[in-house]
PDB file of C-alpha atoms in Angstrom:
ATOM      1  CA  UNK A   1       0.000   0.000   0.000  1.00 48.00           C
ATOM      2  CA  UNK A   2       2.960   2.207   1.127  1.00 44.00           C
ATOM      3  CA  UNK A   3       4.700   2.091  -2.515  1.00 43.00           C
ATOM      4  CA  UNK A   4       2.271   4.767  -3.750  1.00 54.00           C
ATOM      5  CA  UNK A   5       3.925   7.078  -1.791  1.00 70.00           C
ATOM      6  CA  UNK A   6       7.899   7.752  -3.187  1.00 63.00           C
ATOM      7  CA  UNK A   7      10.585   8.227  -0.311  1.00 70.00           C
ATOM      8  CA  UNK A   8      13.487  10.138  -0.341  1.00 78.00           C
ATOM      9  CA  UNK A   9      17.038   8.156   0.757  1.00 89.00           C
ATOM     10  CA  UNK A  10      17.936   9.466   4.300  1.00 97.00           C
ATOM     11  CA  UNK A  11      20.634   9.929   5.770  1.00 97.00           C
ATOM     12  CA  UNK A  12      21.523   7.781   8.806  1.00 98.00           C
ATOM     13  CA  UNK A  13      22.503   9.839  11.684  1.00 99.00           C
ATOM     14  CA  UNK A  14      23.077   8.837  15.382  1.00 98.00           C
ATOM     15  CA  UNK A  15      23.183  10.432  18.590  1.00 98.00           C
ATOM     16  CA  UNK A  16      23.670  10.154  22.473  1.00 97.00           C
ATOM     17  CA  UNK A  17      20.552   8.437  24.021  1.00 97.00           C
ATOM     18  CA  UNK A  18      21.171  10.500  27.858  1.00 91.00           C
ATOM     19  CA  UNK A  19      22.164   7.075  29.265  1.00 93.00           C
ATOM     20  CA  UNK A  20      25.332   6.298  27.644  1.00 92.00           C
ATOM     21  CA  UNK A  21      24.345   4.474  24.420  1.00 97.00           C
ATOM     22  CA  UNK A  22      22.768   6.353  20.967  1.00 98.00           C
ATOM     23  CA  UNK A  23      20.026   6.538  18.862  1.00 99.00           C
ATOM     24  CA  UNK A  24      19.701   5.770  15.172  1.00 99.00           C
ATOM     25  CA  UNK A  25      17.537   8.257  12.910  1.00 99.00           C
ATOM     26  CA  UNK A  26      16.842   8.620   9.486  1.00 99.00           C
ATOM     27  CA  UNK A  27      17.259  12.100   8.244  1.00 99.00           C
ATOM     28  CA  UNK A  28      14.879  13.200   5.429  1.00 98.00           C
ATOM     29  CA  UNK A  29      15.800  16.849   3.813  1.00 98.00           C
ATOM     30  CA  UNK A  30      14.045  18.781   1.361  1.00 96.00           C
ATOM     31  CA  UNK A  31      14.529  17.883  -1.766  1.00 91.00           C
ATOM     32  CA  UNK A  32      14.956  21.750  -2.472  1.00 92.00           C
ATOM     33  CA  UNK A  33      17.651  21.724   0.481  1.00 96.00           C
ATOM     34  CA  UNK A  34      20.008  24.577   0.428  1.00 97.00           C
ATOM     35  CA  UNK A  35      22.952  24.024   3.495  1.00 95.00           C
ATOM     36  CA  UNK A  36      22.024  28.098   4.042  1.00 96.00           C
ATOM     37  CA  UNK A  37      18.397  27.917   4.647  1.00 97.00           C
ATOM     38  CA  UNK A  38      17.514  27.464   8.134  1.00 97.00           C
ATOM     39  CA  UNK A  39      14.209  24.963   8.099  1.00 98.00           C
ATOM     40  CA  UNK A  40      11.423  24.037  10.307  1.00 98.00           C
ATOM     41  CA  UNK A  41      12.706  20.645  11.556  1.00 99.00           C
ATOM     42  CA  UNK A  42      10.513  17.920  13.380  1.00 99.00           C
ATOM     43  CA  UNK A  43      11.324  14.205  15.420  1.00 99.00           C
ATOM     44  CA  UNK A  44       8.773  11.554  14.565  1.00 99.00           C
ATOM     45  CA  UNK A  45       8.419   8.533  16.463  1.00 99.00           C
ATOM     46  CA  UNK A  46       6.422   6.014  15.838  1.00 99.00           C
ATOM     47  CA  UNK A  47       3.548   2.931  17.610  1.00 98.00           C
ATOM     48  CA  UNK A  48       4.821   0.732  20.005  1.00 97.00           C
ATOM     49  CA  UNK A  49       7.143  -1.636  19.059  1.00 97.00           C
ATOM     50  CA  UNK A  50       7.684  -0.005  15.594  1.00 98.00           C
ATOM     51  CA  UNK A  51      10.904   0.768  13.884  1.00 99.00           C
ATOM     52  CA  UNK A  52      11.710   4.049  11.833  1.00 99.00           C
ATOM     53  CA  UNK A  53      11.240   1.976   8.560  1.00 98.00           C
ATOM     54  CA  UNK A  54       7.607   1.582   8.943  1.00 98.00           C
ATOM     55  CA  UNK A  55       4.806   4.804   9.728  1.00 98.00           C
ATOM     56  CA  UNK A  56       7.360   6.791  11.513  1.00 99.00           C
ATOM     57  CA  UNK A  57       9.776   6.864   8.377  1.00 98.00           C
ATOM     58  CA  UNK A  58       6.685   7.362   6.101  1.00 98.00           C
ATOM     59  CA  UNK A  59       5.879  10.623   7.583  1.00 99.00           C
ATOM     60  CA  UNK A  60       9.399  12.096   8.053  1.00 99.00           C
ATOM     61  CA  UNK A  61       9.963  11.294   4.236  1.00 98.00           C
ATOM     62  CA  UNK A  62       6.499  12.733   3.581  1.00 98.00           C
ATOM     63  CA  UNK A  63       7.148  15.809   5.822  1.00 98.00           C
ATOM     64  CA  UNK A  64      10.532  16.205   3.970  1.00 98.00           C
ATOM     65  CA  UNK A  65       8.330  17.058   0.003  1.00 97.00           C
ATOM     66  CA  UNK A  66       6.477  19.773   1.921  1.00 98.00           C
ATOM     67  CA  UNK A  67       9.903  21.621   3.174  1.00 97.00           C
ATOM     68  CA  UNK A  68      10.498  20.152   6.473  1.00 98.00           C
ATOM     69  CA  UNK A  69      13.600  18.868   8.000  1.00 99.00           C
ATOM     70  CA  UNK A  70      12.037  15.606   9.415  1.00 99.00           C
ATOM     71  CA  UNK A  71      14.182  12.572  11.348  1.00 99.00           C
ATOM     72  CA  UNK A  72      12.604   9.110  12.566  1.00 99.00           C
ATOM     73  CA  UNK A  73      14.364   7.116  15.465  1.00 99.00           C
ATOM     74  CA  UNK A  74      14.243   4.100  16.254  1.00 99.00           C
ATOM     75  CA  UNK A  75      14.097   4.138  20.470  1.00 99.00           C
ATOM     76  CA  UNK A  76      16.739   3.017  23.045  1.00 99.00           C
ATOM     77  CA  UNK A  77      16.418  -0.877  22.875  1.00 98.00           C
ATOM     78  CA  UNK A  78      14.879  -1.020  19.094  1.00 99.00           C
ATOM     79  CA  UNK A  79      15.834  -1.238  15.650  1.00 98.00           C
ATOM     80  CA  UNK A  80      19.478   0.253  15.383  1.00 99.00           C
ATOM     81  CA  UNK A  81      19.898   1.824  17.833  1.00 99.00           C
ATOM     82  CA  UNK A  82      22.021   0.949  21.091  1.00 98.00           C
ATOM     83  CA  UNK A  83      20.730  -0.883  24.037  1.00 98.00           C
ATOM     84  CA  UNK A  84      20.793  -3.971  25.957  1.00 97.00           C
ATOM     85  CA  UNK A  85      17.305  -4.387  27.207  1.00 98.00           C
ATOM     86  CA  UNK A  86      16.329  -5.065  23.728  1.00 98.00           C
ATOM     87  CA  UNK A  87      12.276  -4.977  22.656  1.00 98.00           C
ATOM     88  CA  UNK A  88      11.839  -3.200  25.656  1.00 98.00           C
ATOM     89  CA  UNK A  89       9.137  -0.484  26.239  1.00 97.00           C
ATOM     90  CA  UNK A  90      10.423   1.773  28.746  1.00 97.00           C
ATOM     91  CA  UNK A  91       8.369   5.108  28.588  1.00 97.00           C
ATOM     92  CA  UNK A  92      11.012   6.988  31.065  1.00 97.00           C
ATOM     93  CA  UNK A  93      14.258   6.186  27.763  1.00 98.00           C
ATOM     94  CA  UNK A  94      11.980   7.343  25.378  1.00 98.00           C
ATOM     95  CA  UNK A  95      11.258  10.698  27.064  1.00 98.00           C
ATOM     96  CA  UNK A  96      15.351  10.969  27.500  1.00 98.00           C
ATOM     97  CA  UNK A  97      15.399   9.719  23.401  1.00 99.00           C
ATOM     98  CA  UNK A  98      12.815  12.425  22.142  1.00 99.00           C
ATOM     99  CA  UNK A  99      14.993  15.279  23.955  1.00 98.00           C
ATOM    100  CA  UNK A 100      18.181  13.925  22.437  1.00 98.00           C
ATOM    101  CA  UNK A 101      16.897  13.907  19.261  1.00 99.00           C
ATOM    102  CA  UNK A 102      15.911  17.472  19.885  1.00 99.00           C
ATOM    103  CA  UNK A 103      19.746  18.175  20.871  1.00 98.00           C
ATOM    104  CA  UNK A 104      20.576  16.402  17.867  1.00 99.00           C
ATOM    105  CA  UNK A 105      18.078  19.029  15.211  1.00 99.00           C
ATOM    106  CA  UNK A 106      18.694  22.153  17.394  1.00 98.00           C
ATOM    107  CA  UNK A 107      22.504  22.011  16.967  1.00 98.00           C
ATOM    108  CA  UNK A 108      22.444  21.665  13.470  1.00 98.00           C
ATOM    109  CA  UNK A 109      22.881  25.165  11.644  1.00 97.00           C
ATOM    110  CA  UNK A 110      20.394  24.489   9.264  1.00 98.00           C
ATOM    111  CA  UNK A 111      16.825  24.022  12.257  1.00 98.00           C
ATOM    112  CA  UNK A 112      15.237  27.308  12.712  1.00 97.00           C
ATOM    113  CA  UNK A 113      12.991  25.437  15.071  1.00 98.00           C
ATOM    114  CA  UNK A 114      11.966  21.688  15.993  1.00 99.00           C
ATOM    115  CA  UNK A 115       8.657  19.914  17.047  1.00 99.00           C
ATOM    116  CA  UNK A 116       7.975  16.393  17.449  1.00 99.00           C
ATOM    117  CA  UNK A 117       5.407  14.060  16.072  1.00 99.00           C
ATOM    118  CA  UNK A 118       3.644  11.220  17.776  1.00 99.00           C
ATOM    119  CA  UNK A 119       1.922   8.058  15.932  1.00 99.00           C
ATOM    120  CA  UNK A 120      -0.308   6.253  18.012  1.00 98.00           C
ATOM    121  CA  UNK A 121       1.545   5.556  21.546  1.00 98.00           C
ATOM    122  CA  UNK A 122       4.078   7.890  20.802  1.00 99.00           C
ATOM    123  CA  UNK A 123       1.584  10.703  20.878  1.00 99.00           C
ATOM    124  CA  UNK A 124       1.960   9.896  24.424  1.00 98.00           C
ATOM    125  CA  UNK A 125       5.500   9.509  24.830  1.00 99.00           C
ATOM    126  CA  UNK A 126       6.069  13.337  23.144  1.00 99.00           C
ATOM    127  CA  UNK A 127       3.554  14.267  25.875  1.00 99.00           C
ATOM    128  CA  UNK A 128       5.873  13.586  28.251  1.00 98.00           C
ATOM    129  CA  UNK A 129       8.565  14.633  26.311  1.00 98.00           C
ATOM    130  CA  UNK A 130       6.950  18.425  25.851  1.00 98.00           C
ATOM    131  CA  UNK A 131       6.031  18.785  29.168  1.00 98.00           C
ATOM    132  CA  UNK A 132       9.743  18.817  30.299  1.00 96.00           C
ATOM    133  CA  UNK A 133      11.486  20.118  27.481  1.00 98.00           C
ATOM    134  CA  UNK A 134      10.502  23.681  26.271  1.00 95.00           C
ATOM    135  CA  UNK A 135      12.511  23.685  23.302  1.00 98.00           C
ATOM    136  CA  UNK A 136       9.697  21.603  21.676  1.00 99.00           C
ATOM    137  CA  UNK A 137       8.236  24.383  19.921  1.00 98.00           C
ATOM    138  CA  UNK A 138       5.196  22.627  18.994  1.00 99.00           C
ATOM    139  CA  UNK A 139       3.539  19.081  19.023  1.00 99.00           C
ATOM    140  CA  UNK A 140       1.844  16.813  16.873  1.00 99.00           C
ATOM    141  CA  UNK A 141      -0.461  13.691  17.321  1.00 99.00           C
ATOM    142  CA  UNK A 142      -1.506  11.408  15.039  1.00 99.00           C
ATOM    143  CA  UNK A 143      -4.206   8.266  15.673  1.00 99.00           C
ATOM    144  CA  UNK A 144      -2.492   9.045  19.165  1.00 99.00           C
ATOM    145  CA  UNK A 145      -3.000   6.244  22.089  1.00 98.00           C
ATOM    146  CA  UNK A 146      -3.098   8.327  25.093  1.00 98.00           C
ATOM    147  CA  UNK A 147      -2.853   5.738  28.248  1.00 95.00           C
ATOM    148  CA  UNK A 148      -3.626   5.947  32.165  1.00 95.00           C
ATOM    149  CA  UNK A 149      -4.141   3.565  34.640  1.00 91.00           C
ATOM    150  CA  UNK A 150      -8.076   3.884  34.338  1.00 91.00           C
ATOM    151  CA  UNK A 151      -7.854   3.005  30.584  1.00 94.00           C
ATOM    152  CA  UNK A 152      -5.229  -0.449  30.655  1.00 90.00           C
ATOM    153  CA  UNK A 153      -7.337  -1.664  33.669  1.00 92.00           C
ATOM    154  CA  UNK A 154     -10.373  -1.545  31.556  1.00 92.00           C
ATOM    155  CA  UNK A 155      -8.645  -3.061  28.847  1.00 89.00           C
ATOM    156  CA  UNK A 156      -7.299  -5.859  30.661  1.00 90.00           C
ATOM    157  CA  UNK A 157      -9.423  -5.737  33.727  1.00 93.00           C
ATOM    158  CA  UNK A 158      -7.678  -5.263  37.405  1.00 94.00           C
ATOM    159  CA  UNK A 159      -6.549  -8.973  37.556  1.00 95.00           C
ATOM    160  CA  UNK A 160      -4.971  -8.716  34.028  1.00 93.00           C
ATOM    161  CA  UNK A 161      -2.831  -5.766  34.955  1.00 95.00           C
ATOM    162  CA  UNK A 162      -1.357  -7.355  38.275  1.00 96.00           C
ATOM    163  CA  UNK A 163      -0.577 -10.690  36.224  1.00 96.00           C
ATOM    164  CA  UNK A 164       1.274  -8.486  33.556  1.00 96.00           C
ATOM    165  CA  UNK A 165       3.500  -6.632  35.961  1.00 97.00           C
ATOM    166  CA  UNK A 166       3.557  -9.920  38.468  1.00 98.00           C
ATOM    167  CA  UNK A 167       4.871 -11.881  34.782  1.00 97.00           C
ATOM    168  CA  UNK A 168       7.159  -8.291  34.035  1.00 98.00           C
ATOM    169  CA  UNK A 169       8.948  -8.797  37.918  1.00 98.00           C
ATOM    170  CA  UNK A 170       9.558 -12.635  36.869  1.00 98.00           C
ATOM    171  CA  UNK A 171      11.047 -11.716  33.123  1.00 98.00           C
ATOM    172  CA  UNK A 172      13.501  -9.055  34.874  1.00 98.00           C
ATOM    173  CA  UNK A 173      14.692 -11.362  37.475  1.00 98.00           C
ATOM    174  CA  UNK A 174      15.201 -13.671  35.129  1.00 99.00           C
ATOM    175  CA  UNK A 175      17.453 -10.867  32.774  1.00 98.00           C
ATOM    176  CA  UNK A 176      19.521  -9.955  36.053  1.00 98.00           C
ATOM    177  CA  UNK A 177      20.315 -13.745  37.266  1.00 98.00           C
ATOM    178  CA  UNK A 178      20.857 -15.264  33.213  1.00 98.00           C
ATOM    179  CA  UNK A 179      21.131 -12.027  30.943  1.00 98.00           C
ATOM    180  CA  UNK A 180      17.777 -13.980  29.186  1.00 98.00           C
ATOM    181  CA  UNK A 181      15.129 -11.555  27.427  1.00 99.00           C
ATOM    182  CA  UNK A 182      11.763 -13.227  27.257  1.00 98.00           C
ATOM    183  CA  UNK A 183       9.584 -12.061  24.644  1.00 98.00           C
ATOM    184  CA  UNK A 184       5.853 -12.435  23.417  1.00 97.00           C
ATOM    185  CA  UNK A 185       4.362 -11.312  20.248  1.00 96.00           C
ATOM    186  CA  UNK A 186       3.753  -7.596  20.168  1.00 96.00           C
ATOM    187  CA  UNK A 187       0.409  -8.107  17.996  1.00 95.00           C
ATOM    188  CA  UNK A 188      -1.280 -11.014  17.643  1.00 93.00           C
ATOM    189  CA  UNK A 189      -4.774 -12.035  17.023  1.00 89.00           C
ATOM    190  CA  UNK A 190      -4.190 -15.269  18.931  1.00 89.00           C
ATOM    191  CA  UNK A 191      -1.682 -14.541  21.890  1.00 87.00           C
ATOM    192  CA  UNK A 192      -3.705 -12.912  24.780  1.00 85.00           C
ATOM    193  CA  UNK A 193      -0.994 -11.290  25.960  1.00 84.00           C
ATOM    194  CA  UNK A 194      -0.270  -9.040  22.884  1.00 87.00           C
ATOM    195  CA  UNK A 195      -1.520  -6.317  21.864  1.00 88.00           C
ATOM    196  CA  UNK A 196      -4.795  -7.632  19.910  1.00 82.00           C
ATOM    197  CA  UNK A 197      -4.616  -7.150  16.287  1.00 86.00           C
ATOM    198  CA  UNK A 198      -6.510  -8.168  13.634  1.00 84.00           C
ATOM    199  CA  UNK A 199      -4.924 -10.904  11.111  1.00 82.00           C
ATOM    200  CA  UNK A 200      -5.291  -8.725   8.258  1.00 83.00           C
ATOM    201  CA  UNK A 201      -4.143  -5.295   9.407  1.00 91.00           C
ATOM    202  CA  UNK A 202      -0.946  -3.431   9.147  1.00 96.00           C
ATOM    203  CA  UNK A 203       1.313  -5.388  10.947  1.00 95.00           C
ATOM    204  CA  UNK A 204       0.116  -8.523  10.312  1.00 93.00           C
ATOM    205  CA  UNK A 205      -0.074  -7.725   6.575  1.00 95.00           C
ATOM    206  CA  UNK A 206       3.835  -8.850   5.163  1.00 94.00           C
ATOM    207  CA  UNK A 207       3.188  -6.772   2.304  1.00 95.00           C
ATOM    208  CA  UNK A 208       2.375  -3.816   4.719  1.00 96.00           C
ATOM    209  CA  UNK A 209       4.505  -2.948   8.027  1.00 96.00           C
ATOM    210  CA  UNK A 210       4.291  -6.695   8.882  1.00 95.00           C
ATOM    211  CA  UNK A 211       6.871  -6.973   5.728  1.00 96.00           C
ATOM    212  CA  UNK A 212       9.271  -4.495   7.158  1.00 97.00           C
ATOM    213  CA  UNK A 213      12.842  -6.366   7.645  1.00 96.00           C
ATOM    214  CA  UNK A 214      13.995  -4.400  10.469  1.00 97.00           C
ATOM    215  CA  UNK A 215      10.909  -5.041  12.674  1.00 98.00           C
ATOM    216  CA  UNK A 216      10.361  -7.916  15.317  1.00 97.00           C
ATOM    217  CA  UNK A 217       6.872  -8.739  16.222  1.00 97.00           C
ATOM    218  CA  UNK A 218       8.526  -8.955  19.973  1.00 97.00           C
ATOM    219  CA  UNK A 219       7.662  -7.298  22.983  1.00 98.00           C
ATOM    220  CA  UNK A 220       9.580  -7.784  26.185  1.00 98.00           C
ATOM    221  CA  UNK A 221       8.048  -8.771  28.903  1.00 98.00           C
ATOM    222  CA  UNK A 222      10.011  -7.456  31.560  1.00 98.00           C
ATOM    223  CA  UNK A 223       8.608  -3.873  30.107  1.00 98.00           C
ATOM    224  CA  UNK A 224       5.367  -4.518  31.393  1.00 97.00           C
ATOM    225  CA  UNK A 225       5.534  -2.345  34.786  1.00 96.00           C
ATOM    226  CA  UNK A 226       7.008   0.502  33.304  1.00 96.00           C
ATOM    227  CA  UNK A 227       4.601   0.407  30.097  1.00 95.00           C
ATOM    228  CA  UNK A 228       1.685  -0.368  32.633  1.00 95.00           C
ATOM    229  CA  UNK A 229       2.825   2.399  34.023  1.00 94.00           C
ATOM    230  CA  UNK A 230       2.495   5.211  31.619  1.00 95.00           C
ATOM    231  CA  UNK A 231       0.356   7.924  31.961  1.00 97.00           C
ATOM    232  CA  UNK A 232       0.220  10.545  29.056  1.00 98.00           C
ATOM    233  CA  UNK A 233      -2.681  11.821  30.182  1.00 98.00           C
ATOM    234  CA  UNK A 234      -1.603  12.804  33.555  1.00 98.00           C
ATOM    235  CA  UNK A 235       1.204  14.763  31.138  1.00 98.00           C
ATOM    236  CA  UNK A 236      -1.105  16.972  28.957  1.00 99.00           C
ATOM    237  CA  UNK A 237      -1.985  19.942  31.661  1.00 98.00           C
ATOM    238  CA  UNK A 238       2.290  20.726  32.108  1.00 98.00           C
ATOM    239  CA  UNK A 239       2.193  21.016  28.009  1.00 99.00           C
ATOM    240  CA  UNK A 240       2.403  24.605  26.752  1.00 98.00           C
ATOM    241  CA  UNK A 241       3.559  23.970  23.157  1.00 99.00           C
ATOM    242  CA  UNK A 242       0.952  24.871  20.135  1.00 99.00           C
ATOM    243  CA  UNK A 243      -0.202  21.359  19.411  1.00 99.00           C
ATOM    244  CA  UNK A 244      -2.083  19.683  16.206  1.00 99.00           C
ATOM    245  CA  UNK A 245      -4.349  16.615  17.033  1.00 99.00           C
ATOM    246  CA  UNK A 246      -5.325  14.388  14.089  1.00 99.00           C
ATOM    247  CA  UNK A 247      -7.088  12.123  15.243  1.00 99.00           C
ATOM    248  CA  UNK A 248     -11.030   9.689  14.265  1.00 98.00           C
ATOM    249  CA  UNK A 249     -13.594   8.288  16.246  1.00 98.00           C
ATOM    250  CA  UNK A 250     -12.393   4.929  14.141  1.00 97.00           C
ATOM    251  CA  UNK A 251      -9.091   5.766  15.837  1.00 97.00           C
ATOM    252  CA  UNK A 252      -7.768   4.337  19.288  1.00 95.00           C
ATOM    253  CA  UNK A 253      -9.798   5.638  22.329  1.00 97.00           C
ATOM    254  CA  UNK A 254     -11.423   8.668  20.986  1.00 98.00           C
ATOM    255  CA  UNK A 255     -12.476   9.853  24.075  1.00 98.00           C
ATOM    256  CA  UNK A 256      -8.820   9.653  25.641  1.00 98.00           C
ATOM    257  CA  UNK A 257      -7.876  12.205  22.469  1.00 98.00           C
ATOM    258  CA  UNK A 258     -10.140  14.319  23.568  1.00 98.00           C
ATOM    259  CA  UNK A 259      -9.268  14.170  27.199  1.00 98.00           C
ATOM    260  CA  UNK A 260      -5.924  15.470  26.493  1.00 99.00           C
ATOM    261  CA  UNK A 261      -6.960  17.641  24.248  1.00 99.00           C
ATOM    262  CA  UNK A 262      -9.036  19.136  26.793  1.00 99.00           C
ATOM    263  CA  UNK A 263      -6.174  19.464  29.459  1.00 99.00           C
ATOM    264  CA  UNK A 264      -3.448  20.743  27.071  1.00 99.00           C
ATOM    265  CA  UNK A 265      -2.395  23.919  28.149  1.00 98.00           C
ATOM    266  CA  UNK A 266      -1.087  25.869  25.040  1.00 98.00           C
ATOM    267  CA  UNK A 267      -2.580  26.770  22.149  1.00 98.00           C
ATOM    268  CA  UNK A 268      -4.404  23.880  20.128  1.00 99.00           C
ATOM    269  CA  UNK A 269      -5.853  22.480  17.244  1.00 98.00           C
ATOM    270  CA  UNK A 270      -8.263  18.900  16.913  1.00 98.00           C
ATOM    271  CA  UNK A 271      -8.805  17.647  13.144  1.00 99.00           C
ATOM    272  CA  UNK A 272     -11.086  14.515  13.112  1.00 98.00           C
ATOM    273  CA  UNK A 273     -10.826  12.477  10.176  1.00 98.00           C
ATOM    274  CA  UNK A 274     -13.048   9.129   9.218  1.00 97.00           C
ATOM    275  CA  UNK A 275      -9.875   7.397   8.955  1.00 98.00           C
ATOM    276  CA  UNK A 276      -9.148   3.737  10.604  1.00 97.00           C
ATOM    277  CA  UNK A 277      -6.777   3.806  13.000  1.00 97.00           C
ATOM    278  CA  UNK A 278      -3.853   1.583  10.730  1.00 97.00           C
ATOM    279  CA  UNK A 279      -4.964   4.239   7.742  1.00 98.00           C
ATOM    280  CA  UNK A 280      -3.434   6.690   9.731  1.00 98.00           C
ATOM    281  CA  UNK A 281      -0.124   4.242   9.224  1.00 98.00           C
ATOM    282  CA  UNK A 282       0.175   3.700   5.941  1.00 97.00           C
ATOM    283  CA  UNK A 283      -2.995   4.147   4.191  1.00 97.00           C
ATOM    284  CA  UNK A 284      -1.976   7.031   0.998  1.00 98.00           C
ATOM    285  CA  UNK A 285      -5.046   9.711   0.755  1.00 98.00           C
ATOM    286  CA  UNK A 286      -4.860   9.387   4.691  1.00 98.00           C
ATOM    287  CA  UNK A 287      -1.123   9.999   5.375  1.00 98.00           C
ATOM    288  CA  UNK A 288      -1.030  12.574   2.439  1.00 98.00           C
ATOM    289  CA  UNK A 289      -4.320  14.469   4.226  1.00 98.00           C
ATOM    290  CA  UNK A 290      -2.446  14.494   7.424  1.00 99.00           C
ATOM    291  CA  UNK A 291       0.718  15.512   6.589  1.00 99.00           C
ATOM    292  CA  UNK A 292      -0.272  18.511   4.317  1.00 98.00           C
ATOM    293  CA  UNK A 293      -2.474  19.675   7.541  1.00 99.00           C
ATOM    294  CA  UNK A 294       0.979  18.535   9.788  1.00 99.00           C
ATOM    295  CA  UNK A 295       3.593  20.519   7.368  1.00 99.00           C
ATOM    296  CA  UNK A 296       1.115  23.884   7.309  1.00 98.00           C
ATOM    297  CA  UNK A 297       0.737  23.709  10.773  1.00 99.00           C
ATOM    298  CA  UNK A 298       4.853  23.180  11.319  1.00 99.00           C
ATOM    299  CA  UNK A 299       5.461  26.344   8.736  1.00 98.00           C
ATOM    300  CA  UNK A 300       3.344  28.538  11.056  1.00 98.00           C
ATOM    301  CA  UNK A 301       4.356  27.897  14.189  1.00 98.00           C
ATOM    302  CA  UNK A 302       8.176  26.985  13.498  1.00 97.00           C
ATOM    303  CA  UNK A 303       9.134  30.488  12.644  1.00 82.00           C
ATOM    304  CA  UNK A 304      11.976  32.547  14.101  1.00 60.00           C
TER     305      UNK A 304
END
């Protein structure tokens, strides 16, 4: 579905991660790039358990055709970049990743300013990103999955939660005593403990992000107290930045979107869309409607 849409090459860049390892991005520039030109610049990060080759990448190479200065990472413990916990979820790393990718863009000569972008659960984790780090000059979300306590014990019911973090406390004593990860299937529609996905949609799809070499459908699960954990929503009232919401009631949790949009505390913007939630990912008329609404929003508010 994906090959409608041409990407640029990137450039691979890396970074320090804030606790001693690095992160590997892809770099997308204009295709009109002039080393001169200072450009609005923005971090995208992707779902959970994604790598910067799959929805992540497509909107930084998107984002790039409209102007932009756009870079997708793959987090601490994924993908490329560095890290021993690997297939780990660890909201607190990804908070210290988003800010060093910020580091990265705001050093370069060429950034007049830099946002970052959220798909699905990174929505949350640039929450939490934002709310500590004002040189995020603005915020986007897209199909964002906006977690809290309330939410992931409805999902999985109070007994289902304590299990997950009573199984997490099991996986990491097992890491410290044998250096042994154990995994589960990210999304599944058969596993109960992953993420439940339908057999047919985007990651189960090989010819969609399913098909993407550098991902593994692996989650570990010594991750599960800290991912239990996180709480974007708690996160939205410290966030001053001018923020874009794109978001569908076809989307994940509609009503948690508009929570946080509701307790943001900057200047804000909500487009809703009739979009399924794995359009948002990869679907062509959907990504290409977002990111034209994403790259006039980043021209406005990216200015010097």
């Amino acid at each position: 579905m994906i090959s409608t849409m041409v990407r640029n090459v990137p450039k691979i860049v890396s970074f320090p991660n804030g606790s001693n390892g690095s992160v590997v991005g892809h770099l997308y520039l204009p295709k009109t790039y002039n080393c001169n030109q200072r450009y609005p610049a923005v971090v995208v990060g992707g779902s959970m358990a994604s790598v910067k080759e799959q929805m992540s990448g497509t909107y930084a190479s998107q984002l790039a055709h409209h102007g932009i200065i756009a870079m997708a990472i793959d987090y601490t413990n994924w993908g490329e970049s560095s890290g021993a916990e690997r297939q780990s979820e660890v909201p607190t790393q990804k908070t210290k990743d988003l800010s060093s990718a910020v580091s990265y863009l705001v050093s370069r000569k060429d950034v007049a300013a830099t946002a970052l972008l959220g798909i699905c659960t990174s929505a949350g984790n640039i929450l939490y990103a934002a709310a500590e780090d004002h040189r995020v000059r603005a915020l986007v979300t897209v199909a964002g999955f906006f977690g809290e306590p309330g939410l992931l014990s409805t999902l999985f019911g109070t007994d289902g939660v304590e299990s997950r973090k009573a199984s997490g406390r099991q996986a990491r004593e097992l890491y410290r005593e044998t250096g042994e990860i154990e995994t589960i299937k990210a999304y599944s529609d058969t596993e109960p403990a992953a993420s439940k996905t339908p057999k047919d949609s985007y990651y189960m799809d090989p010819s969609r992000g399913g098909g993407v070499r550098a991902w593994r459908n692996s989650f570990a699960v010594m991750s599960w107290e800290s991912w239990l954990a996180f709480d974007p929503v708690e996160k939205a009232s410290h966030v001053t930045a001018p923020t874009l919401m794109i978001h569908s009631q076809k989307a994940a949790f509609p009503t948690q979107a508009s929570k946080v949009y509701d307790l943001l505390a900057g200047p804000k913007e909500c487009i809703w869309t009739e979009a399924t939630h794995f359009d948002f990912y990869d679907n062509p008329e959907t990504v290409q409607h977002a990111v034209q609404q994403i790259a006039v929003f980043l021209h406005k508010t990216l200015v010097l």
